[in-house]
Amino acid sequence: MSTIVECRGVAKRYRQGALSVDALRGLDLQIEEGDFASLAGPSGSGKTTLLNILGGLDRPSAGSVKIAGEDITKLDNNALADLRLKRIGFVFQAYNLIPVLSAVENVEFILQLLGAPPKERRARATEMLEEVALAGLDNRRPAQLSGGQQQRVAVARALASRPAIVLADEPTANLDSKTAEDLISLMSRLNESSGVTFLMATHDQRVIERTRRHIVITDGRIASDERRTRPAS
Amino acid sequence: MLAALAWRNIWRQPHRTALSLASIIVASAVTIFLLALQQGAYGTMEESVLRLLDGFAQAQPGGYADDPDLNKTIAKPETAIARLKEIKAVTVAAPRASTYVILSNGDRSFGSAVFGVDPSAEEKLSTLAGTVKEGRYLGPDDENAAFVGAGLARNLKISTGDKITMLGGARDRSIAADVLTVVGVFSTGSPEIDRQVIEMPLTRFQSDFAMDGGANVVAVGGRSLADIQAVLPALRKAAAEIGLTMRDWTELEPALHDVILLDASFSALLYVSLVVIVVFIILNTLLMSVLERTREFGMLMAIGMRPNQIGAMIWMELLFLAVVGAVIGVAFGAGLTAWFAGRGIAFPDAEILFRQWNMPSTLYPDLNWRSALAGPTAIMLSIVFAGVIPYLRVRGLEPVSAMRAV
C-alpha cells in the first residue's frame, strides 16, 4: 500500500487584524492508498483547514504536504488547479453542482477540463452515474434532483477523473438519515470495489462508525488516529 | 462545454438578461436610425448645395480657388470637357467663366457675381434652371440674355423683359460693358445667391470680357456625388494631364464641409455617451452576477478549473449578450430605418431653414453598411472590451475565500 497523503509539521496561521489564530499547529498525518477515513473534531479544531490544505485550496504557513509523492506546497496556482483536477476529488456539504448543467454534464465537465474526447467523456460520465445508482437521471438538472441524488452526482463527479483521494467535507450534513445511510454505503462500496481513498471531515456518528480509520483533530493537532479492522456495517 | 455553460449561465436570470439585451437592442437600433438619418441629411445637403451651382467637382487653373482671377483661364475648355467626359461616372462637364460686375437699372446699381454659362450643359449640371420664379432659363440661342436672382431683381427693380447695364473689368484690362435683357428671375431660397448672382450665355461673356474663347472652370456632374467621389483620383489625373487642378466638393464648399464635420463631431459625442451608458448597464449587471456567483466560482476552482478559464467563461457570457443584442438590434434598427428610408421623414417646421441649403423638407435616412453596422459594432466591441473588468476580478479570486462568500 502506498502513501497518498503525507503531512509533516503542517501549520496554518490566519491573521485577523492584529490578532493571529493558529488553525493547525505542526500537524503530522499520513493517509494510505485505499483508506476509508473520517476526520472528526469540535468546531474550529482545524478539520476544514486541513482538508483545504490537503486539497490544494489553501497553503500551509509551515510544513510540507505531499500528495502521491509530490510536495504541493511548492506548486503555483495553476499547478494547484491541475492537481485538484487530476489528483483530488471533492464532495461538499452543499453538493455544489453546476446548476445549469445536467447530471451527466456535471460529471462530464471535469473530464472536459482534463481534455478527454467527447465520446469518451460521455461514456465515462454515464458509467459513473450508473455506479452511483443514478442511471436514467442523466439529463436532469440539479434542481430536478433530491439532495441525496445531488450528492451522488457530486460523488460521481469527484470520482470521474480517477483521483488519488476524495476529500469530503460534511457530505451527509444536509441529508436525512435514510439518504445519509445510502450515501455512506455507496462511498464504502466504492472504496471497497475500486480502492478509492476517502477522507471525510464529519460530525456524523454514522459516517464515523462506518469508516475503517478514525482521526480526531483538536486544537490543530491530531488527538487520536484509530484504525479499525471491522467497521460497523 | 464552456460555451454551453456560458450560454446557459446568461439565462439563469431571464428577466435580467432580457433587460440587458433590450438595452443593447434599443441602443443599436437608435444608433442605426440616427446615423442613417444623419448621413441621409448630409448627403441631401451636399447634393442640394452642389447641384445648385458648383457641380460635384471642378477642374480649375492652378491657384484659381485661392484667387479667382479672370486672367486664370482654361484656354481650350472643349479639350478639358472632352478629356473629363472620358471618365465613365461623368455625365456632364460644363464650362464657366465668372467675375464681379456692377449692374445698373436707372439710378440703381448693385454689385453682382456674373457667370457665363453654356445653357445646354448647365441645365444638366445645375438645378438653378429649375428655380425659375418668373420668365425662363437661358436658352442655347440667347445672346445678351440675363437670368437674375430674385433679390437682385428686387433691388434693381427689374423683371422679365427689362434691360440692365453691366459694367466690369475685362481680362485685357479694358472696360467690359454690355446691356443685357432679363429673360428670367430665379429664387433658390438662399438669400445670398438670390441677391448676388446672375447668369448669362458664355459666348457673350467671352466676348464682353475678352476671354478669347476661354473659361475659368469646367464643372463636373454625375448621377450622384458618391459616383464622382469614387472617380476622384481619375478626375485628378485627367485634370493634371491638361494642366488643371481638380477640386472636390470639400474644396468647393469648405463651409458646408466644416458644418457637417462639426455636426458629426457633436453627434459622435452623443453616440459615445449612448455606448458608454449601455456598457455601464451591461457591466453592472454582469458584475452583480459575478458577485452572486463568487461561491460557485470557488467551487469551480476547487474541482480544478483555473481562474483564467472561469474568467474566459464570464467573458464569453458577455460576448454572447453583446452579439445576440447587436444582431437583434441590427435587424430591428435596419428594418425600422429601411421603412423610413422608403417613406421619408417630413420636417415641415424646418422648411425655411432647409431652403437655405436648397434642401427638400423631407429627409430620407441613408441605410448602408456603415450606418447599419458602425453603432452596433461599437457597442459590441465596447462591451467585449469592458469584459476585462469582471475577467480580472474573477482571475484574482482565491478558492477558499471565494467558497466562503455568501
XYZ file of C-alpha atoms in Angstrom:
639
model
C 0.000 0.000 0.000
C 1.475 3.368 -0.988
C 1.129 6.657 0.827
C -1.311 9.063 -0.809
C -1.074 11.952 1.659
C 1.878 12.806 3.804
C 1.826 15.874 6.063
C 4.814 16.865 8.135
C 4.685 19.681 10.660
C 1.807 21.413 8.887
C 0.842 24.713 10.491
C -1.659 27.310 9.391
C -1.872 30.734 10.929
C -4.661 33.141 9.992
C -4.299 36.821 10.605
C -7.381 38.740 11.659
C -6.232 42.324 12.008
C -3.763 42.494 14.881
C -4.729 39.007 16.032
C -3.402 35.769 14.647
C -5.137 32.423 15.001
C -3.337 29.102 14.727
C -5.742 26.745 12.958
C -3.148 23.976 12.580
C -0.111 23.552 14.848
C 2.563 21.304 13.411
C 0.258 18.514 12.318
C 1.626 15.168 11.063
C -0.623 12.852 9.087
C -0.283 10.016 6.636
C -3.156 8.646 4.503
C -2.565 5.357 2.759
C -3.980 4.234 -0.557
C -7.407 2.660 -0.037
C -8.020 4.309 3.328
C -11.658 4.986 4.202
C -11.101 7.553 6.895
C -13.161 10.007 8.903
C -11.797 13.201 10.353
C -13.663 14.473 13.378
C -13.199 17.143 15.964
C -15.015 20.055 17.540
C -15.857 23.148 15.534
C -12.766 25.277 14.992
C -10.446 22.338 15.555
C -8.968 22.712 12.055
C -10.782 19.958 10.095
C -11.802 22.144 7.174
C -8.460 23.961 7.159
C -6.692 20.620 6.909
C -8.972 19.452 4.080
C -8.392 22.749 2.250
C -4.637 22.352 2.528
C -4.706 18.695 1.501
C -6.889 19.633 -1.453
C -4.548 22.391 -2.613
C -7.204 25.032 -1.975
C -5.101 26.729 0.681
C -1.412 26.840 1.529
C 0.114 25.953 4.891
C 2.080 28.595 6.812
C 4.710 25.929 7.562
C 5.420 22.255 6.996
C 5.209 20.038 3.929
C 2.267 18.320 2.245
C 2.833 15.580 -0.283
C 0.065 14.177 -2.465
C 1.089 10.962 -4.202
C 4.706 11.875 -3.511
C 4.511 15.446 -4.861
C 5.165 18.341 -2.488
C 2.203 20.596 -3.233
C 3.414 23.500 -1.102
C 5.855 24.384 -3.859
C 3.239 24.500 -6.646
C 1.950 27.718 -8.183
C -1.779 28.453 -8.542
C -2.145 26.868 -11.977
C -0.269 23.745 -10.915
C -2.508 23.533 -7.833
C -5.570 23.805 -10.087
C -4.189 20.935 -12.189
C -3.514 18.942 -9.027
C -7.103 19.423 -7.879
C -8.358 18.439 -11.306
C -6.264 15.305 -11.713
C -5.459 14.032 -8.235
C -8.202 15.241 -5.887
C -11.940 14.674 -5.837
C -14.110 16.949 -3.730
C -17.500 16.285 -2.173
C -19.021 19.287 -0.423
C -21.715 19.595 2.198
C -23.879 21.705 -0.098
C -23.324 19.406 -3.134
C -22.030 22.365 -5.171
C -23.084 21.109 -8.571
C -23.190 23.472 -11.515
C -26.874 24.395 -11.615
C -27.140 24.961 -15.374
C -25.623 21.610 -16.307
C -27.431 18.278 -16.222
C -26.254 15.431 -14.006
C -24.244 13.814 -16.783
C -22.819 17.175 -17.885
C -21.712 17.941 -14.338
C -19.688 14.734 -14.314
C -18.523 15.245 -17.881
C -17.349 18.763 -17.128
C -14.371 17.512 -15.135
C -13.416 15.184 -17.965
C -13.658 18.012 -20.451
C -11.315 20.105 -18.320
C -8.984 17.116 -18.480
C -9.193 17.211 -22.268
C -10.954 13.880 -22.746
C -12.565 13.369 -26.196
C -16.368 13.906 -26.251
C -17.388 10.277 -26.765
C -15.011 9.004 -24.125
C -16.073 11.535 -21.524
C -19.785 10.952 -22.144
C -19.265 7.193 -21.758
C -17.262 7.661 -18.559
C -19.795 10.109 -17.109
C -22.677 7.773 -17.866
C -20.743 4.886 -16.312
C -20.095 6.951 -13.168
C -23.765 7.845 -12.845
C -24.640 4.155 -13.131
C -22.030 3.465 -10.474
C -23.788 5.806 -8.049
C -27.193 4.345 -8.960
C -28.434 7.334 -10.926
C -28.869 5.640 -14.300
C -31.741 7.265 -16.201
C -31.397 10.597 -14.437
C -28.568 11.761 -16.674
C -30.359 14.716 -18.165
C -31.877 16.119 -15.019
C -30.508 19.362 -13.736
C -29.549 19.669 -10.045
C -32.781 21.498 -9.211
C -34.706 18.461 -10.511
C -32.837 16.056 -8.208
C -33.274 15.370 -4.497
C -30.497 16.262 -2.063
C -29.326 12.676 -1.909
C -29.310 12.365 -5.678
C -27.352 15.607 -5.999
C -24.777 14.351 -3.530
C -24.471 11.135 -5.544
C -23.814 13.198 -8.663
C -21.169 15.059 -6.635
C -19.585 11.712 -5.716
C -19.681 10.612 -9.360
C -18.067 13.897 -10.351
C -15.401 13.515 -7.673
C -14.546 10.041 -8.933
C -14.751 10.752 -12.664
C -11.106 11.761 -13.028
C -9.908 8.697 -11.069
C -8.356 10.868 -8.341
C -5.749 9.760 -5.820
C -8.040 10.767 -2.978
C -11.582 12.028 -2.427
C -11.903 14.724 0.228
C -15.411 15.108 1.586
C -16.426 17.950 3.866
C -19.506 17.026 5.913
C -21.002 15.051 2.991
C -24.076 13.918 4.928
C -24.802 17.102 6.848
C -27.613 18.212 4.523
C -29.187 14.776 4.105
C -31.897 12.972 6.042
C -30.985 9.780 7.910
C -32.032 7.320 5.228
C -30.336 9.250 2.418
C -27.232 9.748 4.539
C -27.085 5.984 5.224
C -27.401 5.274 1.498
C -24.615 7.728 0.686
C -22.281 6.244 3.272
C -22.992 2.771 1.912
C -22.292 3.995 -1.606
C -18.949 5.544 -0.670
C -17.999 2.495 1.356
C -18.847 0.224 -1.572
C -16.841 2.366 -3.994
C -13.906 2.291 -1.588
C -14.044 -1.466 -1.375
C -14.714 -2.176 -5.051
C -12.439 0.409 -6.645
C -9.973 1.060 -3.843
C -10.685 4.796 -3.928
C -9.197 6.602 -0.937
C -11.690 8.686 1.079
C -11.027 11.245 3.800
C -14.225 12.705 5.232
C -14.444 15.575 7.679
C -17.619 14.889 9.626
C -19.589 15.223 12.818
C -21.934 12.448 11.734
C -21.584 9.441 14.021
C -22.981 7.142 11.329
C -20.146 8.098 8.987
C -17.568 7.734 11.741
C -18.863 4.266 12.624
C -18.667 3.089 9.034
C -15.074 4.183 8.375
C -12.102 1.920 8.930
C -9.935 4.712 10.205
C -10.976 7.490 12.528
C -8.834 10.566 13.046
C -9.663 13.138 15.700
C -8.224 16.588 15.481
C -8.221 19.019 18.383
C -6.691 22.482 18.542
C -4.932 21.993 15.243
C -3.225 18.737 16.162
C -4.044 15.069 15.707
C -5.505 13.971 19.027
C -6.097 10.344 18.029
C -5.777 8.169 14.965
C -7.594 4.863 15.314
C -7.623 2.081 12.736
C -10.463 -0.403 12.850
C -10.349 -3.711 11.104
C -14.113 -4.183 11.174
C -16.229 -1.008 10.967
C -19.924 -1.131 11.785
C -21.917 -2.319 8.778
C -18.997 22.844 -22.918
C -17.529 26.117 -21.662
C -19.561 27.906 -24.332
C -22.675 25.918 -23.429
C -22.085 26.723 -19.770
C -21.669 30.428 -20.556
C -24.811 30.451 -22.708
C -26.886 28.733 -20.034
C -25.482 30.985 -17.336
C -26.822 34.086 -19.030
C -30.316 32.582 -18.947
C -30.230 31.857 -15.223
C -31.771 35.262 -14.658
C -34.010 35.572 -17.707
C -35.529 38.924 -16.699
C -32.144 40.443 -16.075
C -30.795 39.078 -19.348
C -33.860 40.307 -21.229
C -33.354 43.801 -19.821
C -29.655 43.754 -20.718
C -30.471 42.580 -24.227
C -33.183 45.211 -24.540
C -30.717 47.967 -23.691
C -28.266 46.714 -26.345
C -31.037 46.272 -28.919
C -32.520 49.729 -28.337
C -29.112 51.424 -28.327
C -28.094 49.596 -31.519
C -31.358 50.475 -33.249
C -31.142 54.120 -32.157
C -27.578 54.476 -33.414
C -28.506 52.878 -36.753
C -31.508 55.139 -37.234
C -29.781 58.349 -36.146
C -26.621 57.639 -38.132
C -28.637 56.777 -41.252
C -30.781 59.891 -40.842
C -27.691 61.989 -40.285
C -25.943 60.546 -43.344
C -29.113 60.960 -45.372
C -29.358 64.603 -44.294
C -25.684 65.250 -45.030
C -25.993 63.587 -48.417
C -29.089 65.605 -49.299
C -27.427 68.791 -48.052
C -24.236 68.167 -50.024
C -26.024 67.218 -53.230
C -28.558 70.043 -52.960
C -25.923 72.688 -52.438
C -23.542 71.327 -55.073
C -26.215 70.714 -57.672
C -27.388 74.311 -57.361
C -24.229 75.950 -58.669
C -20.894 74.287 -58.057
C -21.269 70.857 -59.576
C -19.746 67.823 -57.808
C -16.177 68.791 -58.735
C -14.432 71.417 -60.785
C -11.356 71.490 -62.984
C -9.681 74.812 -62.411
C -6.459 76.543 -63.415
C -3.801 76.422 -60.680
C -4.381 78.947 -57.904
C -7.900 79.833 -59.066
C -9.501 78.566 -55.851
C -7.463 80.956 -53.708
C -7.625 83.870 -56.123
C -10.498 83.560 -58.639
C -8.992 85.965 -61.156
C -10.500 86.305 -64.599
C -6.968 86.012 -66.020
C -6.646 82.461 -64.742
C -8.295 80.746 -67.658
C -8.671 77.397 -69.333
C -7.672 78.365 -72.877
C -9.450 75.470 -74.575
C -12.342 74.385 -72.369
C -13.655 71.964 -75.052
C -10.436 69.916 -74.745
C -10.865 69.723 -70.971
C -14.536 68.787 -71.360
C -13.717 66.003 -73.815
C -10.986 64.596 -71.552
C -13.142 64.710 -68.410
C -16.112 63.106 -70.178
C -13.924 60.085 -70.927
C -14.356 59.146 -67.271
C -17.430 56.973 -67.062
C -19.091 58.495 -63.980
C -19.008 61.976 -65.518
C -22.375 62.661 -67.165
C -21.837 66.343 -67.809
C -18.926 68.792 -67.930
C -19.897 72.438 -68.200
C -17.552 75.376 -68.911
C -17.972 78.518 -66.862
C -16.431 81.917 -66.570
C -17.197 84.362 -63.822
C -16.293 87.722 -62.418
C -17.716 90.576 -60.376
C -19.562 93.437 -62.068
C -21.754 96.436 -61.322
C -25.316 96.064 -62.563
C -27.431 99.126 -63.075
C -31.010 99.949 -63.818
C -31.636 103.645 -63.986
C -30.198 105.182 -60.821
C -29.951 101.848 -59.061
C -26.631 99.967 -59.060
C -25.594 96.832 -57.275
C -22.535 94.616 -57.243
C -23.064 91.124 -58.584
C -21.292 87.904 -59.454
C -21.898 87.144 -63.112
C -21.498 83.663 -64.502
C -21.047 82.944 -68.166
C -22.542 79.529 -68.806
C -23.317 77.087 -71.583
C -27.135 76.861 -71.113
C -27.450 73.358 -72.598
C -24.735 71.849 -70.388
C -25.741 73.941 -67.401
C -29.306 72.638 -67.424
C -27.919 69.122 -66.950
C -25.494 70.162 -64.265
C -27.245 72.763 -62.163
C -30.667 72.901 -60.558
C -30.690 76.684 -60.904
C -32.715 76.367 -64.108
C -35.422 74.676 -62.042
C -35.779 77.592 -59.636
C -37.355 79.957 -62.142
C -39.666 82.389 -60.380
C -40.687 84.256 -63.484
C -39.754 84.096 -67.158
C -37.481 81.274 -68.242
C -33.950 79.938 -68.061
C -31.290 80.824 -70.618
C -31.594 79.111 -73.998
C -28.875 77.983 -76.443
C -29.785 80.742 -78.879
C -29.757 83.562 -76.339
C -27.145 86.249 -76.817
C -27.455 89.191 -74.416
C -29.798 87.431 -72.029
C -29.576 87.502 -68.237
C -31.011 85.108 -65.666
C -31.186 87.111 -62.466
C -31.558 86.253 -58.788
C -34.839 87.361 -57.213
C -33.128 89.502 -54.556
C -31.050 91.270 -57.134
C -34.104 91.787 -59.356
C -35.964 93.267 -56.406
C -33.065 95.582 -55.552
C -32.670 96.726 -59.169
C -36.472 96.874 -59.570
C -36.341 94.788 -62.721
C -38.396 91.951 -64.062
C -38.562 89.842 -67.220
C -38.044 91.866 -70.380
C -36.213 94.732 -68.615
C -32.731 95.779 -69.622
C -29.806 96.095 -67.238
C -26.405 97.634 -67.766
C -23.388 95.565 -66.830
C -20.049 97.200 -66.132
C -16.869 95.396 -65.203
C -13.184 94.866 -65.928
C -12.268 92.650 -68.891
C -9.375 90.209 -69.000
C -7.315 92.540 -71.200
C -7.775 95.333 -68.575
C -10.288 97.133 -70.839
C -13.735 98.133 -69.600
C -16.335 95.435 -70.154
C -19.752 96.934 -70.662
C -22.947 95.449 -72.032
C -26.690 95.782 -71.877
C -28.467 92.553 -71.017
C -32.124 91.669 -71.250
C -33.652 89.849 -68.312
C -35.214 86.609 -69.578
C -35.922 85.102 -66.201
C -35.715 85.551 -62.437
C -34.773 82.711 -60.105
C -35.384 82.136 -56.430
C -33.245 79.462 -54.775
C -34.264 80.193 -51.175
C -30.701 81.183 -50.397
C -30.793 84.981 -49.892
C -27.057 85.193 -50.558
C -27.319 83.644 -54.026
C -30.585 85.335 -54.934
C -29.122 88.740 -54.031
C -25.823 88.368 -55.874
C -25.891 86.000 -58.841
C -26.803 86.419 -62.484
C -26.092 84.065 -65.334
C -25.521 84.977 -68.984
C -24.510 82.958 -72.070
C -20.826 82.021 -72.033
C -20.223 83.162 -75.624
C -21.435 86.673 -74.773
C -19.397 86.645 -71.562
C -16.274 85.604 -73.524
C -16.847 88.430 -75.946
C -17.617 91.044 -73.230
C -14.683 90.139 -71.048
C -12.111 89.390 -73.768
C -11.857 85.766 -72.761
C -10.605 84.670 -76.166
C -12.804 81.556 -76.114
C -11.538 80.568 -72.673
C -13.341 79.714 -69.446
C -12.363 79.805 -65.785
C -13.585 76.410 -64.685
C -15.147 73.240 -66.002
C -17.774 71.992 -63.563
C -18.355 68.248 -63.461
C -21.592 66.449 -62.747
C -22.636 62.828 -62.367
C -25.551 60.672 -61.303
C -24.610 61.227 -57.680
C -21.918 62.883 -55.601
C -20.784 59.431 -54.476
C -20.211 58.416 -58.106
C -17.964 61.419 -58.682
C -16.194 60.968 -55.335
C -15.449 57.390 -56.372
C -13.649 58.515 -59.553
C -11.917 61.484 -57.972
C -8.410 60.032 -58.429
C -9.114 59.515 -62.138
C -10.520 63.036 -62.391
C -7.460 64.485 -60.669
C -5.200 62.568 -63.027
C -7.131 63.709 -66.113
C -7.112 67.322 -64.923
C -3.380 67.195 -64.229
C -2.759 65.870 -67.758
C -4.249 69.066 -69.211
C -2.550 71.334 -66.699
C -5.570 71.832 -64.430
C -6.332 71.141 -60.803
C -9.381 69.089 -59.812
C -11.252 70.475 -56.789
C -13.614 68.146 -54.945
C -16.707 69.249 -53.116
C -14.941 69.824 -49.799
C -12.781 72.440 -51.529
C -15.693 73.960 -53.428
C -17.884 74.251 -50.322
C -15.499 74.308 -47.345
C -18.083 75.987 -45.112
C -20.588 73.210 -45.716
C -17.888 70.623 -45.153
C -16.960 72.263 -41.831
C -20.607 72.469 -40.744
C -21.026 68.760 -41.458
C -17.808 67.891 -39.639
C -18.838 69.958 -36.621
C -22.298 68.411 -36.538
C -20.815 64.929 -36.940
C -18.438 65.623 -34.036
C -21.285 66.630 -31.730
C -23.283 63.606 -32.840
C -20.279 61.378 -32.182
C -20.315 62.643 -28.585
C -23.965 61.622 -28.333
C -23.215 58.176 -29.742
C -20.231 57.702 -27.442
C -22.399 58.682 -24.436
C -25.030 56.186 -25.527
C -22.426 53.434 -25.897
C -20.896 54.254 -22.501
C -24.314 54.147 -20.797
C -25.127 50.780 -22.351
C -21.703 49.397 -21.434
C -22.193 50.529 -17.831
C -25.633 48.892 -17.678
C -24.304 45.596 -19.010
C -21.146 45.713 -16.920
C -23.119 46.483 -13.781
C -25.418 43.546 -14.467
C -22.507 41.226 -15.082
C -20.600 42.385 -12.012
C -23.726 41.729 -9.936
C -23.882 38.287 -11.449
C -20.179 37.708 -10.714
C -20.685 38.824 -7.118
C -23.648 36.500 -6.691
C -21.728 33.576 -8.120
C -18.456 34.038 -6.237
C -19.139 30.946 -4.135
C -19.814 28.933 -7.267
C -16.552 30.175 -8.787
C -14.807 28.950 -5.644
C -16.376 25.545 -6.199
C -15.309 25.556 -9.857
C -11.758 26.336 -8.779
C -11.955 23.564 -6.201
C -12.837 20.986 -8.828
C -9.876 22.050 -10.947
C -10.965 24.928 -13.134
C -8.294 27.571 -13.488
C -9.249 31.154 -12.638
C -8.462 32.274 -16.185
C -10.864 29.617 -17.509
C -13.593 30.979 -15.246
C -12.693 34.491 -16.405
C -12.946 33.313 -20.018
C -16.380 31.846 -19.269
C -17.552 35.197 -17.860
C -16.134 36.975 -20.886
C -17.956 34.530 -23.121
C -21.218 35.329 -21.323
C -20.626 38.990 -22.091
C -19.764 38.170 -25.693
C -22.978 36.197 -26.125
C -25.036 39.040 -24.677
C -23.289 41.592 -26.877
C -23.548 39.533 -30.076
C -27.171 38.489 -29.586
C -28.169 42.039 -28.622
C -26.289 43.597 -31.524
C -27.658 41.118 -34.085
C -31.262 41.681 -32.977
C -30.529 45.407 -32.720
C -29.222 45.498 -36.298
C -32.238 43.569 -37.591
C -34.672 45.807 -35.702
C -32.836 49.073 -36.338
C -32.148 48.369 -40.012
C -35.742 47.251 -40.565
C -37.115 50.408 -38.968
C -34.653 52.620 -40.833
C -35.400 50.907 -44.149
C -39.094 51.567 -43.578
C -38.440 55.278 -43.040
C -35.926 55.345 -45.897
C -38.721 54.246 -48.227
C -41.202 56.832 -46.982
C -39.019 59.705 -45.878
C -39.422 61.818 -42.770
C -41.061 65.188 -43.231
C -39.861 68.210 -41.268
C -42.472 70.832 -42.226
C -41.358 73.246 -39.495
C -37.810 73.289 -40.827
C -38.778 74.062 -44.434
C -37.456 77.632 -44.355
C -34.182 76.528 -42.801
C -33.764 73.703 -45.296
C -34.474 76.015 -48.268
C -31.327 77.953 -47.415
C -29.435 74.847 -48.402
C -31.721 74.239 -51.356
C -32.884 71.133 -49.475
C -36.303 69.485 -49.510
C -38.177 69.397 -46.197
C -38.443 65.600 -46.350
C -35.305 63.673 -45.443
C -34.544 60.060 -46.270
C -32.311 58.023 -43.948
C -29.335 56.609 -45.835
C -29.214 52.960 -44.774
C -25.903 51.467 -45.830
C -23.320 49.104 -44.341
C -21.681 51.911 -42.422
C -24.846 53.327 -40.873
C -26.163 49.820 -40.174
C -23.053 48.408 -38.531
C -20.977 51.249 -37.061
C -23.121 51.809 -33.938
C -23.869 48.171 -33.061
C -20.233 47.199 -33.698
C -19.014 49.984 -31.413
C -21.477 48.870 -28.718
C -20.492 45.229 -29.116
C -16.751 45.861 -29.045
C -17.026 48.245 -26.088
C -18.960 45.655 -24.101
C -16.480 42.934 -25.002
C -13.502 45.150 -24.089
C -15.205 46.187 -20.851
C -15.333 42.465 -20.050
C -11.723 42.735 -18.939
C -13.004 44.146 -15.616
C -15.015 41.087 -14.496
C -12.324 38.886 -16.054
C -9.619 40.404 -13.865
C -11.902 40.305 -10.860
C -12.505 36.584 -11.290
C -8.840 35.922 -12.003
C -7.938 37.430 -8.649
C -10.200 35.074 -6.677
C -8.756 32.577 -4.186
C -10.655 29.282 -3.910
C -11.118 29.262 -0.123
C -12.218 32.879 0.234
C -14.467 32.537 -2.822
C -16.167 29.465 -1.371
C -16.793 31.338 1.877
C -18.520 34.150 0.007
C -22.220 34.437 0.808
